[in-house]
Amino acid sequence: MKAHDGMYIDGAWRPAASGETIDVVNPVDEQVIDRVPAGTAADIDTAVRAARAALPGWAATPPAERAARLGALRDVLVARKDEIAETVTAELGSPLAFSQAVHASVPIAVAGSYAELAATHAFEEKVGNSTVHQEPIGVVGAITPWNYPLHQIVAKVAPALAAGCTVVLKPAEDTPLTAQLFAEAVDEAGIPAGVFNLVTGLGPIAGQALAEHPGVDLVSFTGSTAVGRRIGATAGAAIKKVALELGGKSANVILPSADLARAVNVGVANVMSNSGQTCSAWTRMLVHRDQYDEAVQLAATAAAKYGDRIGPVVNAKQRARVRSYIEKGVAEGARLVAGGPEHPSPQGYFIAPTVFADVTPDMTIAQEEIFGPVLSVLRYDDEDDAVRIANGTVYGLAGAVWAGEEAEAVAFARRLETGQVDINGGRFNPRAPFGGYKQSGVGRELGAHGLSEYLQTKSLQF
């Protein structure tokens, strides 16, 4: 799509407050493909004012009508699915097949789930002599990342609109075209003016202004733990609610009774998916000492198959970051069995699919989020040792457990300090809550739990 040269505010594309722009770069060939406006605090203020003005009317709109508008939005996304996939591929570098299967399809499923929830959720209940109302929290400031550009937008905007909130979105500066396409879809779906507003811009300028704005009642942010910490501090000073979906260093625990080959192959695929740019990726593979050497060989063989099947990382800065972690892994004594820090392509922000063996739990690559196609394989002695290693980071976002019997895997999963665990390759569920323990975040997204983040409660006593 061709970029708009303005902001989508109060139901129309409006000129930006300044003439500054942001280059949109294709990570595959490093070429500028378009430019979008660089929003300022003035643009954020205009958008927030529009959202506040639209709030009373949208909050009073019957849930069935809100559900109908969300259903219409889902239908527009379905109709524009190919364009969505092509846009994500152009600005993120994702292979087109993956953009079609994941980047375009998952947001459609999430939007559909909130259209249904808006129509069926009990916004009022009787509790003894009280009537308990759930009401929209107000104006939502949504700040989204680049790794799943449309999914992250829909996972915030759809429940907010279902709840009766209005929204100002500040998307990642690397993937603004997908956000503009979403704004077009909102307009086409007939969602009233001011209910959804879009300001493109840089995080330290537009994002910070949105988080600090006194007219915003809730800040919903997905991104790094470091930035989430700053947003939490800003919101805390104003006693403002936050929903934070942050980093991860998820463990993929393979118990001795598991199908080792399947567990390793699926685990490698999970890490390489989206070029490793997934906060919930199982970047630590934990294998029993007796099966370790076989697992390492299986992982190295599997990773080699992804050399020409994954796209680049998003930009030069991210490529340098991932390479620095690979170099640090080697320096700290881990053994490279696949990939490495060398450039696999003369152009583009590519990183070779990389697997480390002989990784110990205290190594940097086993503790910090890399956000690239890098897997660490660790040994454990027994289940207690595996639990200690799996829980031994500041993160707790996701994970996986493999065992011969489901009950064995479930028993182990209950011991993990993490918000989501896949059992023997369990499938993604857009209605199940997603979010983390510890420094992986605050709150939940998706499903009814995600809807509740945008609601506040009032009790009427009789």
CSV table of C-alpha atoms in Angstrom, one decimal:
chain,number,residue,atom,x,y,z
A,1,MET,CA,0.0,0.0,0.0
A,2,LYS,CA,1.0,3.6,-0.5
A,3,ALA,CA,1.6,5.4,2.8
A,4,HIS,CA,-0.7,8.2,4.0
A,5,ASP,CA,1.0,11.5,4.7
A,6,GLY,CA,-1.1,12.3,7.7
A,7,MET,CA,-2.5,10.9,10.9
A,8,TYR,CA,-5.9,9.1,11.2
A,9,ILE,CA,-7.6,11.2,13.8
A,10,ASP,CA,-11.3,11.7,14.5
A,11,GLY,CA,-12.3,9.6,11.4
A,12,ALA,CA,-10.2,11.4,8.8
A,13,TRP,CA,-6.6,11.6,7.6
A,14,ARG,CA,-5.2,14.9,8.9
A,15,PRO,CA,-1.9,16.7,8.4
A,16,ALA,CA,0.8,16.1,10.9
A,17,ALA,CA,1.9,18.8,13.2
A,18,SER,CA,5.4,18.8,11.7
A,19,GLY,CA,6.9,18.0,8.4
A,20,GLU,CA,9.3,15.4,9.7
A,21,THR,CA,9.0,11.9,8.3
A,22,ILE,CA,10.2,8.4,9.1
A,23,ASP,CA,11.7,6.1,6.4
A,24,VAL,CA,10.2,2.7,6.0
A,25,VAL,CA,12.9,0.2,5.0
A,26,ASN,CA,12.6,-3.2,3.5
A,27,PRO,CA,14.8,-5.5,5.6
A,28,VAL,CA,15.5,-7.8,2.7
A,29,ASP,CA,17.3,-5.3,0.5
A,30,GLU,CA,17.7,-2.4,2.9
A,31,GLN,CA,15.9,0.0,0.5
A,32,VAL,CA,13.5,2.8,1.5
A,33,ILE,CA,10.1,1.8,0.3
A,34,ASP,CA,8.0,4.7,1.7
A,35,ARG,CA,7.8,7.4,4.4
A,36,VAL,CA,5.3,8.2,7.1
A,37,PRO,CA,4.8,11.3,9.3
A,38,ALA,CA,6.8,11.5,12.5
A,39,GLY,CA,4.2,12.4,15.1
A,40,THR,CA,4.8,14.8,17.9
A,41,ALA,CA,3.3,15.5,21.3
A,42,ALA,CA,0.9,17.9,19.5
A,43,ASP,CA,-0.4,15.1,17.3
A,44,ILE,CA,-0.9,12.8,20.3
A,45,ASP,CA,-2.8,15.6,22.1
A,46,THR,CA,-5.1,16.0,19.1
A,47,ALA,CA,-5.7,12.3,19.0
A,48,VAL,CA,-6.4,11.9,22.7
A,49,ARG,CA,-8.8,14.8,22.6
A,50,ALA,CA,-10.7,13.1,19.7
A,51,ALA,CA,-10.8,9.9,21.7
A,52,ARG,CA,-12.1,11.6,24.8
A,53,ALA,CA,-14.8,13.3,22.8
A,54,ALA,CA,-15.9,10.1,21.3
A,55,LEU,CA,-15.8,8.1,24.5
A,56,PRO,CA,-19.3,8.9,25.9
A,57,GLY,CA,-21.1,7.9,22.7
A,58,TRP,CA,-19.1,4.7,22.2
A,59,ALA,CA,-19.3,3.6,25.8
A,60,ALA,CA,-23.1,4.0,25.7
A,61,THR,CA,-23.3,2.0,22.4
A,62,PRO,CA,-25.1,-1.3,23.1
A,63,PRO,CA,-22.6,-4.2,23.2
A,64,ALA,CA,-24.5,-5.9,20.3
A,65,GLU,CA,-23.8,-2.9,18.1
A,66,ARG,CA,-20.1,-2.8,19.2
A,67,ALA,CA,-20.0,-6.5,18.3
A,68,ALA,CA,-21.5,-5.8,14.9
A,69,ARG,CA,-18.8,-3.1,14.2
A,70,LEU,CA,-16.1,-5.5,15.2
A,71,GLY,CA,-17.6,-8.2,13.0
A,72,ALA,CA,-17.5,-5.7,10.1
A,73,LEU,CA,-13.8,-5.0,10.9
A,74,ARG,CA,-13.1,-8.7,10.8
A,75,ASP,CA,-14.8,-8.9,7.4
A,76,VAL,CA,-12.7,-6.1,6.0
A,77,LEU,CA,-9.5,-7.7,7.3
A,78,VAL,CA,-10.6,-11.0,5.5
A,79,ALA,CA,-11.2,-9.1,2.3
A,80,ARG,CA,-7.8,-7.4,2.5
A,81,LYS,CA,-5.9,-10.4,3.7
A,82,ASP,CA,-3.6,-10.6,0.7
A,83,GLU,CA,-2.8,-6.9,0.9
A,84,ILE,CA,-2.1,-7.3,4.6
A,85,ALA,CA,0.4,-10.1,4.0
A,86,GLU,CA,2.1,-8.2,1.2
A,87,THR,CA,2.5,-5.1,3.4
A,88,VAL,CA,3.9,-7.0,6.3
A,89,THR,CA,6.4,-8.8,4.0
A,90,ALA,CA,7.5,-5.4,2.5
A,91,GLU,CA,8.2,-3.7,5.8
A,92,LEU,CA,9.1,-6.6,8.1
A,93,GLY,CA,10.8,-8.9,5.6
A,94,SER,CA,8.7,-11.9,6.6
A,95,PRO,CA,8.5,-14.6,3.9
A,96,LEU,CA,5.1,-14.1,2.1
A,97,ALA,CA,3.9,-17.6,3.0
A,98,PHE,CA,4.4,-16.9,6.7
A,99,SER,CA,2.8,-13.5,6.4
A,100,GLN,CA,-0.3,-15.1,4.9
A,101,ALA,CA,-0.4,-18.0,7.4
A,102,VAL,CA,0.3,-16.0,10.5
A,103,HIS,CA,0.6,-12.2,10.2
A,104,ALA,CA,-2.6,-11.8,8.3
A,105,SER,CA,-4.6,-14.8,9.6
A,106,VAL,CA,-4.1,-14.7,13.3
A,107,PRO,CA,-5.4,-11.1,13.7
A,108,ILE,CA,-8.6,-12.1,11.8
A,109,ALA,CA,-9.2,-14.9,14.3
A,110,VAL,CA,-8.6,-12.5,17.2
A,111,ALA,CA,-10.9,-9.8,15.8
A,112,GLY,CA,-13.6,-12.5,15.3
A,113,SER,CA,-13.2,-13.7,18.8
A,114,TYR,CA,-13.8,-10.2,20.2
A,115,ALA,CA,-16.8,-9.6,18.0
A,116,GLU,CA,-18.3,-12.7,19.6
A,117,LEU,CA,-17.2,-11.7,23.2
A,118,ALA,CA,-18.7,-8.2,22.8
A,119,ALA,CA,-22.1,-9.8,22.1
A,120,THR,CA,-21.9,-12.5,24.8
A,121,HIS,CA,-19.9,-11.1,27.7
A,122,ALA,CA,-21.9,-10.5,30.9
A,123,PHE,CA,-21.2,-6.8,31.6
A,124,GLU,CA,-23.6,-7.0,34.6
A,125,GLU,CA,-24.2,-9.6,37.3
A,126,LYS,CA,-26.1,-10.0,40.6
A,127,VAL,CA,-24.0,-10.7,43.7
A,128,GLY,CA,-26.2,-11.0,46.7
A,129,ASN,CA,-27.9,-7.6,47.3
A,130,SER,CA,-25.6,-5.9,44.7
A,131,THR,CA,-25.6,-5.3,41.0
A,132,VAL,CA,-22.1,-5.3,39.7
A,133,HIS,CA,-21.4,-3.4,36.4
A,134,GLN,CA,-18.4,-3.6,34.2
A,135,GLU,CA,-17.7,-0.4,32.4
A,136,PRO,CA,-15.1,0.8,29.9
A,137,ILE,CA,-12.0,2.1,31.6
A,138,GLY,CA,-11.8,5.1,29.2
A,139,VAL,CA,-9.3,6.2,26.7
A,140,VAL,CA,-6.6,3.6,25.9
A,141,GLY,CA,-3.1,4.5,24.7
A,142,ALA,CA,-1.9,1.5,22.7
A,143,ILE,CA,1.8,1.2,21.9
A,144,THR,CA,2.7,-1.8,19.7
A,145,PRO,CA,5.9,-3.5,18.5
A,146,TRP,CA,7.1,-4.4,15.0
A,147,ASN,CA,7.5,-8.2,15.3
A,148,TYR,CA,3.8,-9.1,14.7
A,149,PRO,CA,2.6,-5.7,13.5
A,150,LEU,CA,-1.1,-6.4,12.9
A,151,HIS,CA,-1.6,-9.1,15.6
A,152,GLN,CA,-0.3,-6.8,18.3
A,153,ILE,CA,-2.6,-4.0,17.1
A,154,VAL,CA,-5.7,-6.2,17.0
A,155,ALA,CA,-4.9,-7.8,20.3
A,156,LYS,CA,-5.2,-4.4,22.0
A,157,VAL,CA,-7.6,-2.5,19.9
A,158,ALA,CA,-10.3,-5.2,19.5
A,159,PRO,CA,-10.8,-5.8,23.2
A,160,ALA,CA,-10.7,-2.1,24.0
A,161,LEU,CA,-13.4,-1.4,21.4
A,162,ALA,CA,-15.4,-4.4,22.6
A,163,ALA,CA,-15.3,-3.0,26.2
A,164,GLY,CA,-16.5,0.4,25.0
A,165,CYS,CA,-13.2,2.2,25.2
A,166,THR,CA,-11.7,4.5,22.6
A,167,VAL,CA,-8.1,4.2,21.5
A,168,VAL,CA,-5.1,6.1,20.4
A,169,LEU,CA,-2.5,3.8,18.7
A,170,LYS,CA,1.2,4.5,18.4
A,171,PRO,CA,2.6,1.7,16.3
A,172,ALA,CA,6.3,0.7,15.9
A,173,GLU,CA,8.1,3.0,13.6
A,174,ASP,CA,9.6,0.1,11.6
A,175,THR,CA,6.1,-1.2,10.6
A,176,PRO,CA,3.8,1.8,10.2
A,177,LEU,CA,2.3,0.8,6.9
A,178,THR,CA,0.4,-2.2,8.4
A,179,ALA,CA,-1.0,0.2,11.1
A,180,GLN,CA,-2.2,2.6,8.4
A,181,LEU,CA,-3.8,-0.3,6.5
A,182,PHE,CA,-5.6,-1.2,9.8
A,183,ALA,CA,-6.8,2.4,10.2
A,184,GLU,CA,-8.3,2.1,6.6
A,185,ALA,CA,-10.0,-1.1,7.7
A,186,VAL,CA,-11.5,0.6,10.8
A,187,ASP,CA,-12.9,3.4,8.6
A,188,GLU,CA,-14.3,0.9,6.1
A,189,ALA,CA,-16.0,-1.0,8.9
A,190,GLY,CA,-18.0,2.0,10.0
A,191,ILE,CA,-16.5,2.5,13.4
A,192,PRO,CA,-17.5,6.0,14.5
A,193,ALA,CA,-15.1,8.9,14.2
A,194,GLY,CA,-12.7,9.3,17.2
A,195,VAL,CA,-13.2,5.8,18.5
A,196,PHE,CA,-9.9,4.7,16.9
A,197,ASN,CA,-7.1,7.1,16.2
A,198,LEU,CA,-3.6,6.5,14.8
A,199,VAL,CA,-0.4,8.5,15.3
A,200,THR,CA,2.8,7.3,13.7
A,201,GLY,CA,6.1,8.4,15.2
A,202,LEU,CA,9.1,7.5,17.3
A,203,GLY,CA,8.8,5.9,20.7
A,204,PRO,CA,10.8,8.4,22.7
A,205,ILE,CA,8.7,11.2,21.2
A,206,ALA,CA,5.2,10.1,20.3
A,207,GLY,CA,5.2,7.0,22.5
A,208,GLN,CA,6.3,8.9,25.5
A,209,ALA,CA,3.8,11.6,25.0
A,210,LEU,CA,1.0,9.1,24.8
A,211,ALA,CA,2.1,7.3,28.0
A,212,GLU,CA,2.3,10.6,29.8
A,213,HIS,CA,-0.9,12.2,28.5
A,214,PRO,CA,-3.3,13.0,31.4
A,215,GLY,CA,-6.2,12.2,29.1
A,216,VAL,CA,-5.2,8.5,28.7
A,217,ASP,CA,-6.7,6.2,31.3
A,218,LEU,CA,-4.8,3.0,30.4
A,219,VAL,CA,-1.5,2.4,28.7
A,220,SER,CA,-1.3,-1.0,26.9
A,221,PHE,CA,2.3,-1.6,25.8
A,222,THR,CA,4.1,-4.6,24.2
A,223,GLY,CA,7.8,-4.4,23.8
A,224,SER,CA,11.1,-4.7,25.8
A,225,THR,CA,11.2,-5.0,29.6
A,226,ALA,CA,13.4,-1.9,29.7
A,227,VAL,CA,10.8,0.3,28.0
A,228,GLY,CA,8.0,-1.4,29.9
A,229,ARG,CA,9.7,-0.4,33.1
A,230,ARG,CA,9.8,3.2,32.1
A,231,ILE,CA,6.2,3.2,31.0
A,232,GLY,CA,5.2,1.6,34.3
A,233,ALA,CA,7.1,4.3,36.2
A,234,THR,CA,5.4,7.0,34.2
A,235,ALA,CA,2.0,5.5,34.7
A,236,GLY,CA,2.6,4.9,38.3
A,237,ALA,CA,3.3,8.6,39.0
A,238,ALA,CA,-0.2,9.3,37.7
A,239,ILE,CA,-1.8,6.2,39.3
A,240,LYS,CA,-2.7,5.1,35.8
A,241,LYS,CA,-3.4,1.5,34.9
A,242,VAL,CA,-1.0,-0.3,32.6
A,243,ALA,CA,-1.1,-3.6,30.7
A,244,LEU,CA,2.5,-4.7,29.8
A,245,GLU,CA,3.5,-7.6,27.6
A,246,LEU,CA,7.2,-7.7,27.8
A,247,GLY,CA,10.2,-10.0,27.2
A,248,GLY,CA,10.7,-13.7,27.5
A,249,LYS,CA,13.3,-16.4,27.7
A,250,SER,CA,11.1,-19.4,27.5
A,251,ALA,CA,12.1,-22.9,28.3
A,252,ASN,CA,11.3,-25.9,26.1
A,253,VAL,CA,11.6,-28.9,28.5
A,254,ILE,CA,12.0,-32.3,27.0
A,255,LEU,CA,11.4,-35.0,29.5
A,256,PRO,CA,13.1,-38.4,29.0
A,257,SER,CA,9.8,-40.2,28.1
A,258,ALA,CA,9.1,-37.7,25.2
A,259,ASP,CA,9.4,-38.4,21.5
A,260,LEU,CA,12.9,-36.7,21.3
A,261,ALA,CA,13.0,-36.2,17.5
A,262,ARG,CA,9.6,-34.5,17.4
A,263,ALA,CA,10.2,-32.4,20.4
A,264,VAL,CA,13.5,-31.1,19.1
A,265,ASN,CA,12.2,-30.5,15.6
A,266,VAL,CA,9.2,-28.6,16.7
A,267,GLY,CA,11.3,-26.7,19.2
A,268,VAL,CA,13.8,-25.5,16.6
A,269,ALA,CA,10.9,-24.5,14.3
A,270,ASN,CA,9.4,-22.5,17.1
A,271,VAL,CA,12.7,-20.5,17.6
A,272,MET,CA,13.3,-19.9,13.9
A,273,SER,CA,9.7,-18.8,13.2
A,274,ASN,CA,9.5,-15.1,12.4
A,275,SER,CA,13.3,-15.0,12.3
A,276,GLY,CA,13.4,-15.5,16.1
A,277,GLN,CA,11.5,-12.3,16.7
A,278,THR,CA,8.9,-13.7,19.0
A,279,CYS,CA,8.7,-12.8,22.7
A,280,SER,CA,7.3,-16.2,23.6
A,281,ALA,CA,9.9,-18.3,21.5
A,282,TRP,CA,11.3,-21.3,23.3
A,283,THR,CA,14.9,-20.1,23.1
A,284,ARG,CA,16.2,-22.5,25.8
A,285,MET,CA,15.9,-26.2,25.1
A,286,LEU,CA,16.3,-28.3,28.2
A,287,VAL,CA,17.3,-32.0,27.6
A,288,HIS,CA,18.2,-34.8,30.0
A,289,ARG,CA,21.9,-35.5,30.3
A,290,ASP,CA,21.5,-39.0,28.8
A,291,GLN,CA,19.8,-37.7,25.7
A,292,TYR,CA,21.8,-34.5,25.3
A,293,ASP,CA,24.2,-35.4,22.5
A,294,GLU,CA,21.5,-36.8,20.4
A,295,ALA,CA,19.3,-33.7,20.9
A,296,VAL,CA,22.2,-31.4,20.0
A,297,GLN,CA,22.7,-33.3,16.7
A,298,LEU,CA,19.0,-33.2,15.9
A,299,ALA,CA,18.8,-29.5,16.6
A,300,ALA,CA,21.8,-28.7,14.4
A,301,THR,CA,20.4,-30.7,11.6
A,302,ALA,CA,17.0,-29.1,11.9
A,303,ALA,CA,18.4,-25.6,12.1
A,304,ALA,CA,20.4,-26.1,8.9
A,305,LYS,CA,17.1,-26.6,7.0
A,306,TYR,CA,16.0,-23.0,7.8
A,307,GLY,CA,19.0,-21.3,6.2
A,308,ASP,CA,16.9,-20.1,3.2
A,309,ARG,CA,13.5,-20.4,4.7
A,310,ILE,CA,13.5,-17.5,7.2
A,311,GLY,CA,13.6,-13.8,6.5
A,312,PRO,CA,15.9,-11.1,8.0
A,313,VAL,CA,15.6,-9.4,11.3
A,314,VAL,CA,13.8,-6.1,11.2
A,315,ASN,CA,16.7,-3.6,10.9
A,316,ALA,CA,20.5,-3.0,11.1
A,317,LYS,CA,20.4,-2.3,14.9
A,318,GLN,CA,18.6,-5.6,15.6
A,319,ARG,CA,21.0,-7.5,13.4
A,320,ALA,CA,24.0,-6.0,15.3
A,321,ARG,CA,22.3,-6.8,18.6
A,322,VAL,CA,21.7,-10.5,17.7
A,323,ARG,CA,25.3,-10.9,16.3
A,324,SER,CA,26.7,-9.4,19.5
A,325,TYR,CA,24.8,-12.1,21.6
A,326,ILE,CA,26.2,-14.8,19.3
A,327,GLU,CA,29.7,-13.5,19.8
A,328,LYS,CA,29.2,-13.3,23.5
A,329,GLY,CA,28.0,-16.9,23.6
A,330,VAL,CA,31.2,-18.0,22.0
A,331,ALA,CA,33.3,-15.9,24.3
A,332,GLU,CA,31.6,-17.3,27.4
A,333,GLY,CA,32.4,-20.9,26.3
A,334,ALA,CA,29.2,-22.1,24.5
A,335,ARG,CA,29.8,-24.3,21.4
A,336,LEU,CA,28.4,-23.3,18.1
A,337,VAL,CA,26.9,-26.3,16.3
A,338,ALA,CA,24.9,-24.3,13.6
A,339,GLY,CA,25.1,-20.8,12.3
A,340,GLY,CA,27.2,-18.1,13.8
A,341,PRO,CA,27.7,-14.3,13.7
A,342,GLU,CA,28.9,-14.1,10.1
A,343,HIS,CA,26.6,-12.4,7.5
A,344,PRO,CA,24.9,-15.1,5.5
A,345,SER,CA,23.9,-12.6,2.7
A,346,PRO,CA,25.7,-9.6,1.1
A,347,GLN,CA,22.6,-7.5,1.6
A,348,GLY,CA,19.6,-7.5,4.0
A,349,TYR,CA,19.5,-7.9,7.7
A,350,PHE,CA,19.9,-11.7,7.8
A,351,ILE,CA,21.1,-13.8,10.6
A,352,ALA,CA,22.0,-17.5,10.1
A,353,PRO,CA,19.9,-19.9,12.1
A,354,THR,CA,22.1,-20.5,15.1
A,355,VAL,CA,22.3,-23.3,17.7
A,356,PHE,CA,24.5,-23.3,20.8
A,357,ALA,CA,25.5,-26.5,22.8
A,358,ASP,CA,27.2,-26.7,26.1
A,359,VAL,CA,25.2,-23.7,27.4
A,360,THR,CA,25.1,-23.3,31.2
A,361,PRO,CA,22.2,-21.6,33.0
A,362,ASP,CA,24.4,-18.6,34.0
A,363,MET,CA,25.5,-17.7,30.5
A,364,THR,CA,24.3,-14.4,29.0
A,365,ILE,CA,22.6,-16.3,26.1
A,366,ALA,CA,20.7,-18.4,28.6
A,367,GLN,CA,19.5,-15.4,30.7
A,368,GLU,CA,18.8,-12.5,28.3
A,369,GLU,CA,16.3,-12.1,25.5
A,370,ILE,CA,18.1,-12.1,22.1
A,371,PHE,CA,15.2,-11.7,19.8
A,372,GLY,CA,16.7,-13.5,16.8
A,373,PRO,CA,17.0,-17.1,15.4
A,374,VAL,CA,19.3,-18.3,18.2
A,375,LEU,CA,18.7,-21.5,20.3
A,376,SER,CA,20.6,-22.5,23.4
A,377,VAL,CA,20.5,-26.2,24.4
A,378,LEU,CA,21.1,-27.0,28.1
A,379,ARG,CA,21.5,-30.2,30.1
A,380,TYR,CA,19.6,-31.1,33.2
A,381,ASP,CA,20.1,-34.0,35.7
A,382,ASP,CA,16.5,-34.7,36.9
A,383,GLU,CA,13.1,-33.0,37.0
A,384,ASP,CA,14.0,-30.8,40.0
A,385,ASP,CA,17.1,-29.6,38.2
A,386,ALA,CA,15.0,-28.9,35.1
A,387,VAL,CA,12.5,-26.9,37.1
A,388,ARG,CA,15.3,-24.9,38.7
A,389,ILE,CA,16.8,-24.1,35.3
A,390,ALA,CA,13.5,-23.3,33.6
A,391,ASN,CA,12.5,-20.9,36.4
A,392,GLY,CA,16.0,-19.4,36.7
A,393,THR,CA,15.5,-16.2,34.7
A,394,VAL,CA,13.8,-12.9,35.4
A,395,TYR,CA,11.2,-13.8,32.7
A,396,GLY,CA,8.1,-16.0,32.8
A,397,LEU,CA,6.2,-15.5,29.6
A,398,ALA,CA,5.8,-18.9,27.9
A,399,GLY,CA,7.3,-22.4,27.6
A,400,ALA,CA,6.7,-26.0,26.5
A,401,VAL,CA,6.9,-29.4,28.1
A,402,TRP,CA,7.1,-32.7,26.2
A,403,ALA,CA,6.5,-36.2,27.8
A,404,GLY,CA,5.3,-39.6,26.8
A,405,GLU,CA,2.1,-39.1,28.8
A,406,GLU,CA,0.1,-35.9,28.9
A,407,ALA,CA,-0.4,-36.2,32.6
A,408,GLU,CA,3.3,-36.3,33.2
A,409,ALA,CA,3.8,-33.1,31.1
A,410,VAL,CA,1.0,-31.3,32.9
A,411,ALA,CA,2.4,-32.2,36.3
A,412,PHE,CA,5.7,-30.7,35.3
A,413,ALA,CA,4.1,-27.6,33.7
A,414,ARG,CA,2.3,-26.8,36.9
A,415,ARG,CA,5.7,-26.2,38.5
A,416,LEU,CA,6.8,-23.6,35.9
A,417,GLU,CA,6.7,-19.9,36.7
A,418,THR,CA,5.3,-18.8,33.4
A,419,GLY,CA,2.0,-17.5,31.9
A,420,GLN,CA,1.5,-20.1,29.1
A,421,VAL,CA,2.8,-23.6,28.6
A,422,ASP,CA,2.4,-25.7,25.5
A,423,ILE,CA,1.9,-29.4,26.2
A,424,ASN,CA,3.4,-31.8,23.6
A,425,GLY,CA,3.1,-29.2,20.9
A,426,GLY,CA,-0.3,-27.7,21.8
A,427,ARG,CA,-1.9,-25.4,19.3
A,428,PHE,CA,-2.3,-21.6,19.6
A,429,ASN,CA,-5.7,-20.6,21.0
A,430,PRO,CA,-6.8,-17.0,20.3
A,431,ARG,CA,-9.3,-17.2,23.2
A,432,ALA,CA,-6.7,-18.3,25.9
A,433,PRO,CA,-5.1,-15.6,28.0
A,434,PHE,CA,-1.5,-14.7,27.1
A,435,GLY,CA,0.9,-12.8,29.4
A,436,GLY,CA,3.7,-13.3,31.8
A,437,TYR,CA,4.9,-13.8,35.3
A,438,LYS,CA,7.8,-11.8,36.8
A,439,GLN,CA,9.4,-9.3,34.5
A,440,SER,CA,7.5,-10.6,31.5
A,441,GLY,CA,4.7,-8.2,32.2
A,442,VAL,CA,1.5,-7.2,33.9
A,443,GLY,CA,-2.0,-8.3,32.8
A,444,ARG,CA,-3.2,-10.6,30.0
A,445,GLU,CA,-4.2,-10.4,26.4
A,446,LEU,CA,-6.7,-12.4,24.3
A,447,GLY,CA,-10.0,-13.9,25.2
A,448,ALA,CA,-12.2,-12.9,28.1
A,449,HIS,CA,-9.1,-12.2,30.3
A,450,GLY,CA,-7.9,-9.7,27.7
A,451,LEU,CA,-11.3,-8.0,27.6
A,452,SER,CA,-11.2,-7.6,31.4
A,453,GLU,CA,-8.1,-5.4,31.2
A,454,TYR,CA,-10.1,-2.7,29.6
A,455,LEU,CA,-13.0,-2.8,32.1
A,456,GLN,CA,-13.5,-1.3,35.5
A,457,THR,CA,-16.0,-2.4,38.1
A,458,LYS,CA,-18.8,-0.6,39.9
A,459,SER,CA,-21.0,-2.1,42.6
A,460,LEU,CA,-24.5,-0.9,43.3
A,461,GLN,CA,-25.8,-2.0,46.7
A,462,PHE,CA,-29.6,-2.5,47.3
